Coordinates of N, CA, C and O in Angstrom, one line a residue:
M1 N 1.9 -10.8 -20.4 CA 1.5 -9.4 -20.8 C 0.7 -8.9 -19.6 O 0.0 -9.6 -18.9
T2 N 0.9 -7.6 -19.3 CA 0.2 -6.9 -18.3 C -1.2 -6.7 -18.6 O -1.6 -6.4 -19.7
T3 N -2.1 -6.9 -17.6 CA -3.6 -6.6 -17.8 C -3.8 -5.2 -17.8 O -3.4 -4.5 -16.9
P4 N -4.6 -4.6 -18.8 CA -4.9 -3.2 -18.8 C -5.7 -2.8 -17.5 O -6.5 -3.5 -17.1
P5 N -5.3 -1.6 -17.0 CA -6.1 -1.2 -15.8 C -7.6 -0.9 -16.2 O -7.8 -0.5 -17.3
Q6 N -8.5 -1.2 -15.3 CA -9.9 -0.9 -15.5 C -10.3 0.3 -14.7 O -9.9 0.3 -13.5
H7 N -10.9 1.2 -15.3 CA -11.3 2.4 -14.5 C -12.8 2.8 -14.8 O -13.2 2.7 -15.9
R8 N -13.5 3.0 -13.7 CA -14.9 3.5 -13.9 C -14.9 5.0 -13.7 O -15.9 5.7 -14.0
N9 N -13.9 5.6 -13.1 CA -13.8 7.0 -12.8 C -13.1 7.7 -14.0 O -12.4 7.0 -14.7
P10 N -13.3 9.0 -14.1 CA -12.5 9.7 -15.2 C -11.0 9.6 -15.0 O -10.5 9.6 -13.9
V11 N -10.3 9.4 -16.1 CA -8.9 9.1 -16.1 C -8.2 10.0 -17.1 O -8.8 10.2 -18.2
G12 N -7.1 10.5 -16.8 CA -6.2 11.3 -17.7 C -4.9 10.6 -17.9 O -4.4 10.1 -16.9
V13 N -4.3 10.6 -19.1 CA -3.1 9.9 -19.3 C -2.1 10.9 -20.0 O -2.6 11.7 -20.9
H14 N -0.9 10.9 -19.6 CA 0.2 11.7 -20.3 C 1.4 10.9 -20.5 O 1.9 10.2 -19.6
R15 N 1.8 10.8 -21.8 CA 3.1 10.1 -22.2 C 4.1 11.1 -22.6 O 3.8 12.1 -23.3
T16 N 5.3 10.9 -22.1 CA 6.4 11.8 -22.4 C 7.8 11.1 -22.3 O 7.8 9.8 -22.1
R17 N 8.8 11.8 -22.3 CA 10.2 11.2 -22.2 C 11.0 12.1 -21.2 O 10.8 13.3 -21.2
I18 N 11.8 11.5 -20.4 CA 12.7 12.2 -19.5 C 13.7 13.0 -20.3 O 14.5 12.3 -21.1
E19 N 13.7 14.3 -20.2 CA 14.7 15.1 -20.9 C 15.8 15.5 -20.0 O 15.7 15.3 -18.7
W20 N 17.0 16.0 -20.5 CA 18.1 16.3 -19.7 C 17.7 17.3 -18.6 O 18.2 17.2 -17.4
I21 N 16.9 18.3 -18.9 CA 16.5 19.3 -18.0 C 15.7 18.7 -16.8 O 15.6 19.3 -15.7
D22 N 15.2 17.5 -16.9 CA 14.4 16.8 -15.9 C 15.3 16.1 -14.9 O 14.8 15.5 -13.9
T23 N 16.6 16.1 -15.1 CA 17.5 15.2 -14.4 C 18.6 16.0 -13.6 O 18.8 17.1 -13.7
D24 N 19.2 15.2 -12.7 CA 20.4 15.7 -12.0 C 21.6 15.4 -12.8 O 21.5 14.9 -13.9
A25 N 22.8 15.7 -12.3 CA 24.0 15.5 -13.1 C 24.3 14.1 -13.4 O 25.0 13.8 -14.4
A26 N 23.7 13.1 -12.7 CA 23.9 11.7 -13.0 C 22.9 11.2 -14.0 O 22.9 10.0 -14.4
G27 N 22.0 12.1 -14.5 CA 21.0 11.6 -15.5 C 19.8 10.9 -15.0 O 19.0 10.3 -15.7
I28 N 19.6 11.1 -13.6 CA 18.4 10.5 -13.0 C 17.4 11.6 -12.7 O 17.8 12.7 -12.2
Y29 N 16.1 11.3 -12.9 CA 15.1 12.4 -12.8 C 15.1 13.0 -11.4 O 15.4 12.4 -10.4
H30 N 14.7 14.3 -11.4 CA 14.6 15.1 -10.2 C 13.1 14.8 -9.7 O 12.2 14.8 -10.5
N31 N 12.9 14.6 -8.5 CA 11.6 14.3 -7.9 C 10.5 15.3 -8.3 O 9.3 15.0 -8.5
S32 N 10.9 16.6 -8.6 CA 9.9 17.6 -8.9 C 9.2 17.4 -10.2 O 8.1 17.9 -10.5
V33 N 9.8 16.6 -11.1 CA 9.1 16.4 -12.4 C 7.9 15.6 -12.3 O 7.0 15.6 -13.2
I34 N 7.7 14.8 -11.2 CA 6.5 14.0 -11.0 C 5.3 14.9 -11.0 O 4.3 14.6 -11.6
V35 N 5.4 16.0 -10.3 CA 4.3 17.0 -10.2 C 3.9 17.5 -11.6 O 2.7 17.5 -11.9
R36 N 4.9 17.8 -12.4 CA 4.6 18.3 -13.7 C 3.9 17.2 -14.6 O 3.0 17.5 -15.3
F37 N 4.4 16.0 -14.5 CA 3.8 14.9 -15.3 C 2.4 14.7 -14.8 O 1.5 14.4 -15.7
V38 N 2.1 14.7 -13.5 CA 0.8 14.5 -13.0 C -0.2 15.6 -13.4 O -1.3 15.3 -13.9
E39 N 0.3 16.8 -13.4 CA -0.5 17.9 -13.8 C -0.8 17.9 -15.3 O -1.9 18.2 -15.8
A40 N 0.1 17.4 -16.1 CA -0.1 17.2 -17.5 C -1.2 16.1 -17.8 O -2.1 16.3 -18.6
A41 N -1.2 15.0 -17.0 CA -2.2 14.0 -17.1 C -3.6 14.6 -16.7 O -4.6 14.3 -17.3
E42 N -3.6 15.4 -15.6 CA -4.8 16.0 -15.1 C -5.3 17.0 -16.1 O -6.6 17.0 -16.4
A43 N -4.5 17.7 -16.8 CA -4.9 18.6 -17.9 C -5.5 17.9 -19.0 O -6.5 18.3 -19.6
S44 N -5.0 16.7 -19.3 CA -5.6 15.8 -20.4 C -7.0 15.4 -20.0 O -7.9 15.4 -20.8
L45 N -7.1 15.0 -18.7 CA -8.5 14.6 -18.2 C -9.5 15.8 -18.3 O -10.5 15.6 -18.9
M46 N -9.1 16.9 -17.7 CA -10.0 18.1 -17.7 C -10.3 18.6 -19.1 O -11.4 18.9 -19.4
G47 N -9.3 18.7 -19.9 CA -9.5 19.2 -21.3 C -10.4 18.2 -22.1 O -11.2 18.7 -22.9
G48 N -10.2 16.9 -21.9 CA -11.0 15.9 -22.6 C -12.5 16.0 -22.2 O -13.4 15.6 -23.0
L49 N -12.8 16.5 -21.0 CA -14.2 16.7 -20.6 C -14.7 18.1 -20.9 O -15.8 18.5 -20.5
G50 N -13.9 19.0 -21.5 CA -14.3 20.3 -21.8 C -14.2 21.3 -20.6 O -14.8 22.4 -20.7
L51 N -13.5 20.9 -19.6 CA -13.4 21.8 -18.4 C -12.1 22.7 -18.4 O -11.2 22.6 -17.6
H52 N -12.1 23.5 -19.4 CA -10.9 24.3 -19.7 C -10.6 25.4 -18.6 O -9.5 25.9 -18.5
G53 N -11.6 25.8 -17.9 CA -11.3 26.8 -16.8 C -11.0 26.3 -15.5 O -11.0 27.0 -14.5
Y54 N -10.7 25.0 -15.4 CA -10.5 24.3 -14.1 C -9.2 24.8 -13.4 O -9.3 25.1 -12.2
F55 N -8.1 24.8 -14.1 CA -6.8 25.1 -13.3 C -6.7 26.4 -12.6 O -6.2 26.4 -11.5
P56 N -7.2 27.5 -13.1 CA -7.0 28.8 -12.4 C -7.8 28.8 -11.1 O -7.6 29.6 -10.2
V57 N -8.8 27.9 -10.9 CA -9.7 27.9 -9.7 C -9.6 26.6 -8.9 O -10.4 26.3 -8.1
A58 N -8.5 25.8 -9.2 CA -8.4 24.5 -8.5 C -7.0 24.3 -7.9 O -6.3 23.4 -8.4
P59 N -6.6 25.1 -6.9 CA -5.3 24.9 -6.3 C -5.2 23.5 -5.6 O -6.2 23.0 -5.1
R60 N -3.9 23.0 -5.5 CA -3.7 21.8 -4.8 C -3.6 22.2 -3.3 O -2.9 23.1 -2.9
V61 N -4.4 21.4 -2.4 CA -4.3 21.7 -1.0 C -3.7 20.6 -0.2 O -3.4 20.7 1.0
H62 N -3.4 19.5 -0.9 CA -2.7 18.3 -0.3 C -2.1 17.5 -1.4 O -2.7 17.3 -2.4
Y63 N -0.8 17.1 -1.1 CA -0.1 16.3 -2.2 C 0.8 15.3 -1.4 O 1.5 15.7 -0.5
E64 N 0.7 14.1 -1.9 CA 1.5 13.0 -1.3 C 2.1 12.1 -2.4 O 1.3 11.7 -3.3
V65 N 3.4 11.8 -2.3 CA 4.0 11.0 -3.3 C 4.9 10.0 -2.7 O 5.6 10.3 -1.7
D66 N 4.8 8.8 -3.2 CA 5.8 7.7 -2.8 C 6.7 7.5 -4.0 O 6.2 7.2 -5.1
F67 N 8.0 7.7 -3.9 CA 9.0 7.6 -4.9 C 9.5 6.1 -4.8 O 10.0 5.7 -3.8
E68 N 9.4 5.4 -5.9 CA 9.6 4.0 -5.9 C 10.8 3.5 -6.7 O 11.4 2.5 -6.4
S69 N 11.1 4.2 -7.8 CA 12.1 3.7 -8.8 C 12.6 4.9 -9.6 O 11.9 5.8 -9.9
P70 N 13.9 4.9 -9.9 CA 14.4 6.0 -10.7 C 14.0 6.0 -12.2 O 13.6 5.0 -12.7
L71 N 14.0 7.2 -12.7 CA 13.7 7.4 -14.2 C 15.0 8.0 -14.7 O 15.7 8.8 -14.0
F72 N 15.3 7.7 -16.0 CA 16.6 8.1 -16.5 C 16.4 8.9 -17.8 O 15.5 8.8 -18.5
F73 N 17.4 9.8 -18.0 CA 17.4 10.6 -19.2 C 17.2 9.7 -20.5 O 17.9 8.7 -20.7
G74 N 16.2 10.1 -21.3 CA 15.9 9.4 -22.5 C 14.8 8.3 -22.3 O 14.3 7.8 -23.3
Q75 N 14.4 8.0 -21.1 CA 13.4 7.0 -20.8 C 12.0 7.5 -21.1 O 11.6 8.6 -20.7
D76 N 11.1 6.7 -21.7 CA 9.7 7.0 -21.9 C 9.0 6.8 -20.6 O 9.3 5.9 -19.8
V77 N 8.0 7.7 -20.4 CA 7.2 7.7 -19.1 C 5.7 7.7 -19.5 O 5.3 8.5 -20.4
C78 N 4.9 7.0 -18.7 CA 3.5 7.1 -18.8 C 2.9 7.5 -17.4 O 3.2 6.8 -16.4
T79 N 2.1 8.5 -17.4 CA 1.5 9.0 -16.1 C -0.1 8.8 -16.3 O -0.6 9.2 -17.3
V80 N -0.7 8.2 -15.3 CA -2.1 8.0 -15.2 C -2.7 8.7 -14.0 O -2.2 8.4 -12.9
V81 N -3.7 9.5 -14.2 CA -4.4 10.2 -13.1 C -5.8 9.8 -13.1 O -6.5 9.8 -14.1
E82 N -6.3 9.4 -11.9 CA -7.7 9.0 -11.8 C -8.4 9.8 -10.7 O -8.0 9.9 -9.6
L83 N -9.6 10.4 -11.1 CA -10.4 11.1 -10.1 C -11.1 10.1 -9.3 O -11.8 9.2 -9.8
V84 N -10.9 10.1 -7.9 CA -11.5 9.1 -7.1 C -12.6 9.6 -6.2 O -13.3 8.8 -5.6
R85 N -12.7 10.9 -6.0 CA -13.8 11.5 -5.2 C -14.1 12.9 -5.6 O -13.1 13.7 -5.8
I86 N -15.3 13.2 -5.7 CA -15.8 14.6 -5.8 C -16.6 15.0 -4.6 O -17.6 14.4 -4.3
G87 N -16.1 16.0 -3.9 CA -16.8 16.6 -2.8 C -17.5 17.9 -3.2 O -17.5 18.3 -4.4
T88 N -18.1 18.5 -2.3 CA -18.8 19.8 -2.5 C -17.8 20.9 -3.0 O -18.1 21.6 -4.0
T89 N -16.6 21.0 -2.4 CA -15.6 22.0 -2.7 C -14.3 21.4 -3.1 O -13.4 22.2 -3.4
S90 N -14.1 20.1 -3.0 CA -12.8 19.5 -3.3 C -12.9 18.3 -4.2 O -14.0 17.7 -4.3
M91 N -11.8 17.8 -4.7 CA -11.7 16.6 -5.5 C -10.4 15.9 -5.1 O -9.4 16.5 -4.8
A92 N -10.5 14.6 -5.1 CA -9.3 13.7 -4.7 C -8.9 12.9 -5.9 O -9.8 12.4 -6.6
F93 N -7.6 12.8 -6.2 CA -7.1 12.1 -7.3 C -6.0 11.1 -6.8 O -5.3 11.4 -5.9
D94 N -5.9 9.9 -7.5 CA -4.8 9.0 -7.3 C -4.0 9.1 -8.6 O -4.5 9.4 -9.7
F95 N -2.7 8.8 -8.5 CA -1.9 8.8 -9.8 C -0.8 7.7 -9.7 O -0.4 7.3 -8.6
E96 N -0.3 7.3 -10.8 CA 0.9 6.4 -11.0 C 1.7 7.0 -12.1 O 1.2 7.4 -13.2
V97 N 3.0 6.9 -11.9 CA 4.0 7.3 -13.0 C 4.8 6.1 -13.3 O 5.5 5.5 -12.3
W98 N 4.8 5.6 -14.5 CA 5.5 4.4 -14.9 C 6.7 4.7 -15.9 O 6.5 5.5 -16.9
G99 N 7.9 4.2 -15.6 CA 9.0 4.2 -16.5 C 8.9 3.0 -17.4 O 8.8 1.9 -16.9
Q100 N 9.0 3.2 -18.7 CA 8.9 2.1 -19.7 C 10.2 1.4 -19.7 O 11.2 1.8 -19.1
E101 N 10.3 0.2 -20.3 CA 11.5 -0.6 -20.4 C 12.6 0.3 -21.0 O 12.3 1.1 -21.9
F102 N 13.8 0.2 -20.4 CA 14.9 1.1 -20.9 C 16.2 0.5 -20.6 O 16.5 0.2 -19.4
R103 N 17.0 0.4 -21.6 CA 18.4 -0.1 -21.4 C 18.5 -1.3 -20.5 O 19.2 -1.3 -19.5
E104 N 17.8 -2.4 -20.8 CA 17.7 -3.6 -20.1 C 17.1 -3.5 -18.7 O 17.2 -4.5 -17.9
R105 N 16.5 -2.4 -18.4 CA 15.7 -2.3 -17.2 C 14.3 -2.5 -17.5 O 13.7 -2.0 -18.5
P106 N 13.6 -3.3 -16.7 CA 12.2 -3.6 -17.0 C 11.3 -2.4 -16.7 O 11.7 -1.4 -16.0
C107 N 10.1 -2.4 -17.2 CA 9.1 -1.4 -16.8 C 8.9 -1.4 -15.3 O 8.7 -2.5 -14.7
R108 N 8.9 -0.2 -14.7 CA 8.6 -0.1 -13.3 C 7.8 1.1 -13.0 O 7.9 2.1 -13.6
R109 N 7.1 1.0 -11.9 CA 6.4 2.2 -11.4 C 7.4 3.0 -10.7 O 8.1 2.6 -9.8
A110 N 7.5 4.3 -11.1 CA 8.5 5.2 -10.5 C 7.9 5.9 -9.3 O 8.7 6.3 -8.4
A111 N 6.6 6.2 -9.4 CA 6.0 7.0 -8.3 C 4.5 6.8 -8.3 O 3.9 6.5 -9.3
S112 N 3.9 6.9 -7.1 CA 2.5 6.9 -7.0 C 2.1 7.8 -5.9 O 2.9 8.2 -5.0
G113 N 0.8 8.2 -5.9 CA 0.4 9.1 -4.8 C -1.0 9.5 -4.9 O -1.8 8.9 -5.7
R114 N -1.3 10.6 -4.2 CA -2.7 11.1 -4.2 C -2.6 12.6 -3.9 O -1.6 13.1 -3.3
Y115 N -3.6 13.3 -4.4 CA -3.6 14.8 -4.1 C -5.1 15.2 -4.1 O -6.0 14.5 -4.5
V116 N -5.3 16.4 -3.5 CA -6.6 17.0 -3.4 C -6.5 18.4 -3.9 O -5.6 19.2 -3.7
T117 N -7.5 18.8 -4.7 CA -7.7 20.1 -5.2 C -9.0 20.7 -4.5 O -9.9 20.0 -4.2
A118 N -9.0 22.0 -4.4 CA -10.2 22.7 -3.9 C -10.7 23.8 -4.8 O -9.8 24.4 -5.5
H119 N -12.0 24.0 -4.9 CA -12.5 25.0 -5.8 C -12.4 26.4 -5.1 O -12.9 26.5 -4.0
S120 N -11.7 27.3 -5.7 CA -11.4 28.6 -5.1 C -12.2 29.7 -5.7 O -12.5 29.7 -6.9
N121 N -12.5 30.7 -4.9 CA -13.2 31.9 -5.4 C -12.2 32.9 -6.2 O -12.7 33.9 -6.6
R122 N -10.9 32.6 -6.2 CA -9.9 33.4 -6.9 C -9.7 34.7 -6.4 O -9.2 35.6 -7.0
D123 N -10.0 35.0 -5.1 CA -9.8 36.3 -4.5 C -8.4 36.3 -3.9 O -8.2 36.0 -2.8
H124 N -7.4 36.6 -4.8 CA -6.0 36.6 -4.3 C -5.6 37.7 -3.5 O -4.6 37.7 -2.8
L125 N -6.4 38.8 -3.4 CA -6.0 40.0 -2.6 C -6.5 39.8 -1.2 O -5.8 40.2 -0.2
N126 N -7.7 39.3 -1.0 CA -8.3 39.2 0.3 C -8.3 37.8 0.9 O -8.8 37.5 2.0
G127 N -7.7 36.8 0.2 CA -7.6 35.5 0.7 C -8.6 34.6 0.0 O -9.8 34.8 0.1
A128 N -8.2 33.6 -0.7 CA -9.1 32.7 -1.4 C -9.9 31.9 -0.4 O -9.4 31.5 0.6
A129 N -11.1 31.5 -0.8 CA -11.9 30.6 0.0 C -12.5 29.6 -0.9 O -12.7 29.8 -2.1
S130 N -12.7 28.4 -0.3 CA -13.3 27.3 -1.1 C -14.8 27.6 -1.3 O -15.5 28.1 -0.4
I131 N -15.3 27.3 -2.5 CA -16.7 27.4 -2.9 C -17.1 26.2 -3.6 O -16.2 25.4 -4.1
P132 N -18.4 25.9 -3.7 CA -18.8 24.7 -4.4 C -18.5 24.6 -5.8 O -18.4 25.7 -6.5
W133 N -18.2 23.4 -6.3 CA -17.9 23.2 -7.8 C -19.1 23.6 -8.6 O -20.3 23.3 -8.1
P134 N -19.0 24.1 -9.8 CA -20.1 24.4 -10.6 C -20.9 23.1 -10.9 O -20.2 22.0 -11.1
E135 N -22.2 23.1 -11.0 CA -23.0 21.9 -11.2 C -22.6 21.3 -12.6 O -22.6 20.0 -12.7
A136 N -22.3 22.1 -13.6 CA -22.0 21.5 -14.9 C -20.7 20.7 -14.8 O -20.5 19.7 -15.5
W137 N -19.7 21.1 -14.0 CA -18.5 20.4 -13.8 C -18.7 19.1 -13.1 O -18.2 18.1 -13.5
I138 N -19.5 19.1 -12.1 CA -19.8 17.9 -11.4 C -20.5 16.9 -12.3 O -20.2 15.7 -12.3
A139 N -21.4 17.4 -13.1 CA -22.1 16.5 -14.1 C -21.1 15.9 -15.1 O -21.2 14.7 -15.4
A140 N -20.2 16.7 -15.6 CA -19.2 16.2 -16.6 C -18.3 15.2 -15.9 O -18.0 14.2 -16.6
L141 N -18.0 15.4 -14.7 CA -17.0 14.5 -14.0 C -17.7 13.2 -13.4 O -17.1 12.2 -13.1
S142 N -19.1 13.3 -13.3 CA -19.8 12.2 -12.7 C -20.6 11.4 -13.7 O -21.3 10.4 -13.3
R143 N -20.5 11.7 -15.0 CA -21.2 10.9 -15.9 C -20.9 9.4 -15.8 O -19.8 9.0 -15.7
P144 N -22.0 8.6 -15.8 CA -21.7 7.1 -15.7 C -20.9 6.7 -17.0 O -21.3 7.1 -18.1
E145 N -19.8 6.1 -16.8 CA -19.0 5.7 -17.9 C -18.9 4.2 -17.9 O -18.9 3.6 -16.9
R146 N -18.7 3.6 -19.1 CA -18.4 2.2 -19.2 C -17.0 2.0 -18.6 O -16.2 3.0 -18.6
S147 N -16.7 0.9 -18.1 CA -15.4 0.6 -17.6 C -14.4 0.8 -18.8 O -14.6 0.2 -19.8
R148 N -13.4 1.6 -18.6 CA -12.5 1.9 -19.7 C -11.3 1.0 -19.6 O -10.8 0.8 -18.5
Q149 N -10.8 0.6 -20.7 CA -9.5 -0.1 -20.7 C -8.4 0.8 -21.3 O -8.6 1.3 -22.4
L150 N -7.4 1.0 -20.5 CA -6.2 1.8 -21.0 C -5.2 0.8 -21.5 O -5.1 -0.3 -21.0
R151 N -4.3 1.2 -22.4 CA -3.2 0.4 -22.7 C -2.3 0.3 -21.4 O -2.2 1.2 -20.6
P152 N -1.8 -0.9 -21.2 CA -1.0 -1.1 -20.0 C 0.2 -0.1 -20.0 O 0.7 0.2 -21.0
P153 N 0.5 0.4 -18.8 CA 1.6 1.3 -18.7 C 2.9 0.8 -19.3 O 3.7 1.6 -19.8
C154 N 3.1 -0.5 -19.4 CA 4.4 -1.1 -19.9 C 4.2 -1.7 -21.3 O 4.9 -2.6 -21.6
S155 N 3.2 -1.2 -22.1 CA 3.0 -1.8 -23.4 C 3.8 -1.0 -24.4 O 4.2 0.2 -24.2
P156 N 4.1 -1.6 -25.6 CA 4.8 -0.9 -26.6 C 3.9 0.2 -27.2 O 2.7 0.1 -27.2
E157 N 4.6 1.3 -27.7 CA 3.8 2.4 -28.3 C 3.2 1.8 -29.5 O 2.4 2.1 -30.2

């Protein structure tokens, strides 16, 4: 059995299934769905902490993905996002996307990566600029937490 990941930083999890719209004509996922799954896990994280105004003021300024294994139409997927750094005006996240066991294929990591968001002043007419994160957000994201155990990415539902 896989050992559950241990996290001391805030973590968001999103579970879903690969739908036909997520695939190419061969039924294999399109790389762009990874960003959608990661943002859904990030929304789970921020919503769970009560930071509902986060997305309109936190554009991605850097994104890096390593694609490791295909995902297939009908396959269950688990995405885990972990906040790894909070700066004055930016945050850094790591993520993993796991394809569950499927049609005699073992559970495999499909993608992993990292990205950075920056806190924006939302001035879309004159050019957005980075500004410091609200103190309440830093407090919510920095709370000392017990080490959390998540269900392993390859565990049965």
